[in-house]
Amino acid sequence: MRVTHVNLARGFRGGERQTELLIRALAEEPQLHQRLVCRSDSPMRKHLRDVPGLSLITANQP
């Protein structure tokens, strides 16, 4: 199964923290492949760089 998360926020607040927690929890499922669509300057890239199997996709405009 594949899950795509989309977050185009520029900052890191409550919603981004919830997305981070969800991605980390789902990363424990070996049959699940995750992608995160976010801005190139998103703080989420730094917060999630250690999550195994997470693909990052850049989208700077909605």
Short mmCIF file of N, CA and C in Angstrom, two decimals, residues 8 38 49-50:
data_model
loop_
_atom_site.label_atom_id
_atom_site.label_comp_id
_atom_site.label_asym_id
_atom_site.label_seq_id
_atom_site.Cartn_x
_atom_site.Cartn_y
_atom_site.Cartn_z
N LEU A 8 1.99 21.72 2.25
CA LEU A 8 2.68 22.80 1.56
C LEU A 8 2.92 24.01 2.45
N CYS A 38 5.99 18.18 -0.31
CA CYS A 38 6.19 19.40 0.48
C CYS A 38 7.07 20.37 -0.29
N ARG A 49 14.02 13.47 7.90
CA ARG A 49 15.09 12.88 7.08
C ARG A 49 15.55 11.51 7.56
N ASP A 50 15.28 11.17 8.81
CA ASP A 50 15.72 9.89 9.36
C ASP A 50 14.66 8.78 9.26
#
